[in-house]
Amino acid sequence: MTLPLFRIKNLSLYVFLAILGLLVAMPLVLILSQSLMDNTTLYTWPPQVVTLAPNFGSYQTLFSQPDLQLGRWLFNSLFASASYTVVVLTICAPAAYAFSRLQFRGRNVLFFILLATIIIPSQVTLIPNYLLMRDLHFLNSINALIWPGAANVFAVFLLRQFFMQIPQELEEAAILDGCSYFGRFWKIILPLSSNALTALTIFVFLGHYNDLFWPLIVNSRVDMRTLPVGLAILNSSYGGSERPVLLAAAVFATVPILLVYSFFQRKIIQGVTLTGMAGR
C-alpha cells in the first residue's frame, strides 16, 4: 500500500528538520562531552565524540580557583541584563506608542532620523560614552552596564510596528469613556502587545547578556566582570594548556541561555511572526 503524497511530503519535512536539529545540537553535545575529558583524551586521534569515562576535574578547577569568580560574574551578567531590559522597555514602549498613535508635526521625519542612527557604528560613540561614564562616576560599577544604550532604536521600531496593527477602534471606544493617553497605553495597548513585549524582552536580554566589548572597557575590577568578559580572560589563561576547563566554562555560560529560550520559545516565535506582519 502506497502512502498518500501529502504524507510523503510531511515525512520528508520531518526528516529534514530532524537532520537540521542534529546539526544544531551537535556543537552543544561536543562541548559538553569534551568538557568531561582530560587533555590526553581530548587531543587523541581520531577524536572521541562521547567519552565513556567522564572526568569532572575541569569543573572542579573552574569553581576552586580564587581568580575565577564565575558565580559573581554570572550574577553581574544576569542583574545587568535584567535591569537593562526593564529600562529599555520603560523608555522605548511609550516612545513607540507616541510614534504609532500620536499625531504631531514632523513625526515621520523624526522617526526617520531616529532610524538613521542605527547605521552609526558603535565605535564612533565609544569615547564619548566612556567619558560620560567617567564624569558620572559609573566606571567599575553596574550602572555603566545599564544606562548606556537604554534608548534602544530597534526596540522603538519593533514596538511601533506592532502597535500600528492594533485596531484604532479600541482606543476610540476608550476615548468615549474618557480614557487619557496614558490610560489607553496602559490598559489597551500593553495588554494586547504581550507577544511583542516578550519577544523584545528576550532579544534585548540575550543581546546584553552576550555583550563583551563594552563591559570589558568600563569595568576593570575582577568582581565587576560579566560572564563573557570572564570567559575571554579565561581563554587567555587556560585556552592553550587546559582546554577542558575553558569548555566547562562555556557549558556554564550556555545553560542560562538555553533555559531562557526553552521557557519562552513560543512567545519568541509568536512575537517575531506578529511584529513582522506590519507593512505600514
CSV table of C-alpha atoms in Angstrom, one decimal:
chain,number,residue,atom,x,y,z
A,1,MET,CA,0.0,0.0,0.0
A,2,THR,CA,1.4,3.3,-1.1
A,3,LEU,CA,1.4,6.4,1.2
A,4,PRO,CA,-0.5,9.5,0.1
A,5,LEU,CA,1.5,12.3,-1.4
A,6,PHE,CA,0.9,14.7,1.5
A,7,ARG,CA,2.1,12.1,4.0
A,8,ILE,CA,5.3,11.6,2.0
A,9,LYS,CA,5.8,15.4,2.0
A,10,ASN,CA,5.3,15.6,5.7
A,11,LEU,CA,7.6,12.6,6.3
A,12,SER,CA,10.3,14.3,4.2
A,13,LEU,CA,9.9,17.5,6.1
A,14,TYR,CA,10.2,15.8,9.4
A,15,VAL,CA,13.4,14.0,8.3
A,16,PHE,CA,14.8,17.3,7.0
A,17,LEU,CA,14.0,19.1,10.3
A,18,ALA,CA,15.5,16.2,12.3
A,19,ILE,CA,18.7,16.5,10.4
A,20,LEU,CA,18.8,20.2,11.0
A,21,GLY,CA,18.1,19.7,14.7
A,22,LEU,CA,21.0,17.2,14.9
A,23,LEU,CA,23.4,19.7,13.2
A,24,VAL,CA,22.4,22.4,15.6
A,25,ALA,CA,22.7,20.2,18.7
A,26,MET,CA,26.0,18.6,17.7
A,27,PRO,CA,28.2,21.6,18.8
A,28,LEU,CA,26.5,21.6,22.2
A,29,VAL,CA,26.9,17.9,22.6
A,30,LEU,CA,30.6,18.1,21.6
A,31,ILE,CA,31.2,21.0,24.1
A,32,LEU,CA,29.5,19.1,26.9
A,33,SER,CA,31.3,15.8,26.1
A,34,GLN,CA,34.7,17.4,25.7
A,35,SER,CA,34.4,19.3,28.9
A,36,LEU,CA,34.2,16.0,30.7
A,37,MET,CA,37.6,14.8,29.1
A,38,ASP,CA,41.1,15.3,30.2
A,39,ASN,CA,43.7,16.9,28.0
A,40,THR,CA,45.1,13.5,26.9
A,41,THR,CA,41.7,12.2,25.8
A,42,LEU,CA,40.7,15.5,24.2
A,43,TYR,CA,43.6,15.6,21.8
A,44,THR,CA,43.6,11.9,20.8
A,45,TRP,CA,43.1,11.0,17.1
A,46,PRO,CA,40.6,10.1,15.9
A,47,PRO,CA,38.7,12.4,18.2
A,48,GLN,CA,36.1,11.0,20.6
A,49,VAL,CA,32.6,12.3,20.4
A,50,VAL,CA,31.4,10.9,23.7
A,51,THR,CA,33.7,9.9,26.5
A,52,LEU,CA,33.0,6.6,28.3
A,53,ALA,CA,35.0,7.8,31.4
A,54,PRO,CA,33.8,11.3,32.3
A,55,ASN,CA,36.2,13.4,34.2
A,56,PHE,CA,34.8,16.3,36.3
A,57,GLY,CA,38.2,17.7,37.1
A,58,SER,CA,37.7,20.6,34.8
A,59,TYR,CA,34.6,21.7,36.7
A,60,GLN,CA,36.4,21.3,40.0
A,61,THR,CA,39.1,23.6,38.7
A,62,LEU,CA,36.6,26.0,37.4
A,63,PHE,CA,35.0,26.6,40.8
A,64,SER,CA,38.0,26.1,43.0
A,65,GLN,CA,40.4,28.8,41.6
A,66,PRO,CA,40.2,32.1,43.6
A,67,ASP,CA,40.6,34.2,40.4
A,68,LEU,CA,37.6,32.6,38.7
A,69,GLN,CA,34.6,34.1,40.3
A,70,LEU,CA,32.1,32.6,38.0
A,71,GLY,CA,29.1,32.9,40.4
A,72,ARG,CA,29.8,36.6,40.8
A,73,TRP,CA,30.3,37.1,37.1
A,74,LEU,CA,27.0,35.2,36.3
A,75,PHE,CA,25.2,37.4,38.8
A,76,ASN,CA,26.6,40.6,37.3
A,77,SER,CA,25.5,39.5,33.8
A,78,LEU,CA,22.0,38.4,34.9
A,79,PHE,CA,21.4,41.5,37.0
A,80,ALA,CA,22.8,44.0,34.5
A,81,SER,CA,20.9,42.3,31.6
A,82,ALA,CA,17.6,42.2,33.5
A,83,SER,CA,17.9,45.8,34.7
A,84,TYR,CA,18.9,47.0,31.2
A,85,THR,CA,15.9,45.2,29.7
A,86,VAL,CA,13.5,46.8,32.2
A,87,VAL,CA,14.9,50.3,31.5
A,88,VAL,CA,14.7,49.7,27.7
A,89,LEU,CA,11.0,48.6,27.9
A,90,THR,CA,10.2,51.5,30.2
A,91,ILE,CA,11.7,54.1,27.8
A,92,CYS,CA,11.0,52.6,24.4
A,93,ALA,CA,7.4,51.4,24.8
A,94,PRO,CA,6.0,54.9,25.4
A,95,ALA,CA,8.2,56.3,22.6
A,96,ALA,CA,6.9,53.6,20.2
A,97,TYR,CA,3.3,54.4,21.2
A,98,ALA,CA,3.9,58.1,20.5
A,99,PHE,CA,5.3,57.4,17.0
A,100,SER,CA,2.5,55.0,16.2
A,101,ARG,CA,-0.6,56.8,17.6
A,102,LEU,CA,0.1,60.4,18.4
A,103,GLN,CA,-0.3,62.9,15.6
A,104,PHE,CA,2.2,65.8,15.7
A,105,ARG,CA,4.2,67.8,13.2
A,106,GLY,CA,7.4,66.2,12.0
A,107,ARG,CA,6.5,62.7,13.4
A,108,ASN,CA,7.7,60.8,10.3
A,109,VAL,CA,10.8,62.9,9.8
A,110,LEU,CA,11.8,62.5,13.5
A,111,PHE,CA,11.2,58.7,13.3
A,112,PHE,CA,13.3,58.6,10.1
A,113,ILE,CA,16.1,60.4,11.8
A,114,LEU,CA,15.8,58.0,14.8
A,115,LEU,CA,16.1,55.0,12.4
A,116,ALA,CA,19.1,56.6,10.7
A,117,THR,CA,21.1,56.5,13.9
A,118,ILE,CA,21.2,52.7,13.6
A,119,ILE,CA,23.8,52.9,10.9
A,120,ILE,CA,26.2,54.8,13.2
A,121,PRO,CA,28.9,52.4,14.2
A,122,SER,CA,29.3,51.9,18.0
A,123,GLN,CA,33.0,52.7,17.7
A,124,VAL,CA,32.1,56.3,16.9
A,125,THR,CA,30.2,56.8,20.2
A,126,LEU,CA,32.6,54.7,22.3
A,127,ILE,CA,34.9,57.5,23.5
A,128,PRO,CA,32.0,60.0,24.3
A,129,ASN,CA,30.1,57.3,26.2
A,130,TYR,CA,33.2,56.3,28.1
A,131,LEU,CA,33.9,59.9,29.1
A,132,LEU,CA,30.3,60.3,30.1
A,133,MET,CA,30.6,57.2,32.4
A,134,ARG,CA,33.8,58.6,33.8
A,135,ASP,CA,32.2,62.0,34.6
A,136,LEU,CA,29.2,60.3,36.2
A,137,HIS,CA,31.5,58.1,38.3
A,138,PHE,CA,29.9,55.0,36.8
A,139,LEU,CA,33.1,53.2,35.8
A,140,ASN,CA,33.7,49.9,37.6
A,141,SER,CA,30.0,49.8,38.6
A,142,ILE,CA,26.9,48.1,37.5
A,143,ASN,CA,25.5,51.5,36.3
A,144,ALA,CA,27.9,51.5,33.4
A,145,LEU,CA,26.3,48.3,32.1
A,146,ILE,CA,22.7,49.5,32.4
A,147,TRP,CA,22.2,53.1,31.3
A,148,PRO,CA,24.2,53.5,28.0
A,149,GLY,CA,22.1,52.4,25.1
A,150,ALA,CA,18.8,52.4,27.1
A,151,ALA,CA,17.1,54.4,24.4
A,152,ASN,CA,17.2,51.4,22.0
A,153,VAL,CA,16.2,52.4,18.5
A,154,PHE,CA,15.5,48.8,17.5
A,155,ALA,CA,13.1,48.4,20.4
A,156,VAL,CA,11.2,51.5,19.4
A,157,PHE,CA,11.0,50.3,15.8
A,158,LEU,CA,9.8,46.8,16.7
A,159,LEU,CA,7.1,48.0,19.1
A,160,ARG,CA,5.9,50.8,16.8
A,161,GLN,CA,5.4,48.2,14.0
A,162,PHE,CA,3.3,46.1,16.4
A,163,PHE,CA,1.3,48.9,17.9
A,164,MET,CA,0.2,50.0,14.4
A,165,GLN,CA,-1.5,46.7,13.9
A,166,ILE,CA,-3.8,47.2,16.9
A,167,PRO,CA,-7.2,48.5,15.7
A,168,GLN,CA,-7.7,52.1,16.5
A,169,GLU,CA,-11.4,51.4,17.2
A,170,LEU,CA,-10.4,50.0,20.5
A,171,GLU,CA,-8.8,53.3,21.5
A,172,GLU,CA,-11.7,55.3,20.1
A,173,ALA,CA,-14.1,53.4,22.4
A,174,ALA,CA,-11.8,54.2,25.3
A,175,ILE,CA,-11.8,57.9,24.3
A,176,LEU,CA,-15.6,57.9,24.6
A,177,ASP,CA,-15.2,56.6,28.1
A,178,GLY,CA,-12.9,59.5,29.0
A,179,CYS,CA,-9.6,57.5,29.0
A,180,SER,CA,-6.4,59.5,28.7
A,181,TYR,CA,-3.4,58.8,26.5
A,182,PHE,CA,-1.6,57.1,29.3
A,183,GLY,CA,-4.7,55.1,30.2
A,184,ARG,CA,-5.2,53.9,26.7
A,185,PHE,CA,-1.5,53.0,26.5
A,186,TRP,CA,-1.6,51.1,29.9
A,187,LYS,CA,-5.0,49.4,29.7
A,188,ILE,CA,-5.3,48.7,25.9
A,189,ILE,CA,-2.0,48.8,24.1
A,190,LEU,CA,0.3,47.0,26.5
A,191,PRO,CA,-2.1,44.1,27.3
A,192,LEU,CA,-2.6,43.4,23.6
A,193,SER,CA,1.2,43.5,23.0
A,194,SER,CA,2.3,40.8,25.3
A,195,ASN,CA,3.8,38.7,22.5
A,196,ALA,CA,5.8,41.6,21.1
A,197,LEU,CA,7.0,42.7,24.5
A,198,THR,CA,8.0,39.2,25.4
A,199,ALA,CA,10.0,38.7,22.2
A,200,LEU,CA,11.7,42.1,22.6
A,201,THR,CA,12.5,41.3,26.2
A,202,ILE,CA,14.3,38.1,25.2
A,203,PHE,CA,16.1,39.7,22.3
A,204,VAL,CA,17.3,42.6,24.5
A,205,PHE,CA,18.2,40.4,27.4
A,206,LEU,CA,20.2,37.9,25.4
A,207,GLY,CA,22.0,40.6,23.4
A,208,HIS,CA,23.1,42.4,26.5
A,209,TYR,CA,24.0,39.1,28.3
A,210,ASN,CA,26.3,38.2,25.4
A,211,ASP,CA,27.9,41.7,25.1
A,212,LEU,CA,31.7,41.6,25.5
A,213,PHE,CA,33.2,44.8,24.3
A,214,TRP,CA,31.5,47.5,26.4
A,215,PRO,CA,31.8,45.6,29.8
A,216,LEU,CA,35.5,45.0,29.0
A,217,ILE,CA,36.0,48.7,28.5
A,218,VAL,CA,34.2,50.2,31.5
A,219,ASN,CA,34.9,47.6,34.2
A,220,SER,CA,38.4,46.6,35.2
A,221,ARG,CA,37.8,45.1,38.6
A,222,VAL,CA,37.7,41.3,38.9
A,223,ASP,CA,34.5,41.3,40.9
A,224,MET,CA,32.7,43.6,38.4
A,225,ARG,CA,33.3,41.5,35.3
A,226,THR,CA,30.5,40.0,33.4
A,227,LEU,CA,30.5,36.4,32.3
A,228,PRO,CA,31.6,37.0,28.6
A,229,VAL,CA,34.5,39.1,29.9
A,230,GLY,CA,35.5,36.5,32.4
A,231,LEU,CA,35.4,33.8,29.7
A,232,ALA,CA,37.5,35.9,27.4
A,233,ILE,CA,40.1,36.3,30.1
A,234,LEU,CA,39.8,32.7,31.0
A,235,ASN,CA,40.5,31.8,27.4
A,236,SER,CA,43.8,33.6,27.5
A,237,SER,CA,44.8,31.8,30.7
A,238,TYR,CA,43.6,28.3,30.1
A,239,GLY,CA,42.9,28.1,26.4
A,240,GLY,CA,46.2,26.5,25.4
A,241,SER,CA,47.0,24.3,28.4
A,242,GLU,CA,43.7,23.4,30.0
A,243,ARG,CA,41.2,23.3,27.2
A,244,PRO,CA,38.6,21.2,29.1
A,245,VAL,CA,38.4,24.0,31.7
A,246,LEU,CA,37.5,26.5,29.0
A,247,LEU,CA,34.9,24.2,27.6
A,248,ALA,CA,33.4,23.6,31.1
A,249,ALA,CA,33.1,27.4,31.4
A,250,ALA,CA,31.4,27.6,28.0
A,251,VAL,CA,28.8,25.0,29.3
A,252,PHE,CA,28.3,27.0,32.4
A,253,ALA,CA,27.6,30.2,30.4
A,254,THR,CA,25.3,28.4,27.9
A,255,VAL,CA,22.9,26.8,30.4
A,256,PRO,CA,21.1,30.1,31.4
A,257,ILE,CA,20.6,31.0,27.7
A,258,LEU,CA,19.1,27.5,27.0
A,259,LEU,CA,16.8,27.8,30.0
A,260,VAL,CA,15.6,31.2,28.9
A,261,TYR,CA,14.9,30.1,25.4
A,262,SER,CA,13.3,26.8,26.4
A,263,PHE,CA,10.8,28.6,28.6
A,264,PHE,CA,9.9,31.4,26.2
A,265,GLN,CA,10.4,29.9,22.7
A,266,ARG,CA,6.7,30.0,21.9
A,267,LYS,CA,6.5,33.7,22.9
A,268,ILE,CA,9.6,34.5,20.8
A,269,ILE,CA,8.2,32.8,17.7
A,270,GLN,CA,4.8,34.5,18.1
A,271,GLY,CA,6.4,37.9,18.7
A,272,VAL,CA,8.6,37.7,15.7
A,273,THR,CA,5.8,36.4,13.5
A,274,LEU,CA,3.3,39.1,14.6
A,275,THR,CA,5.7,42.0,14.5
A,276,GLY,CA,6.9,41.0,11.0
A,277,MET,CA,3.4,41.4,9.6
A,278,ALA,CA,3.2,45.2,9.9
A,279,GLY,CA,3.6,46.7,6.5
A,280,ARG,CA,2.8,50.3,7.4
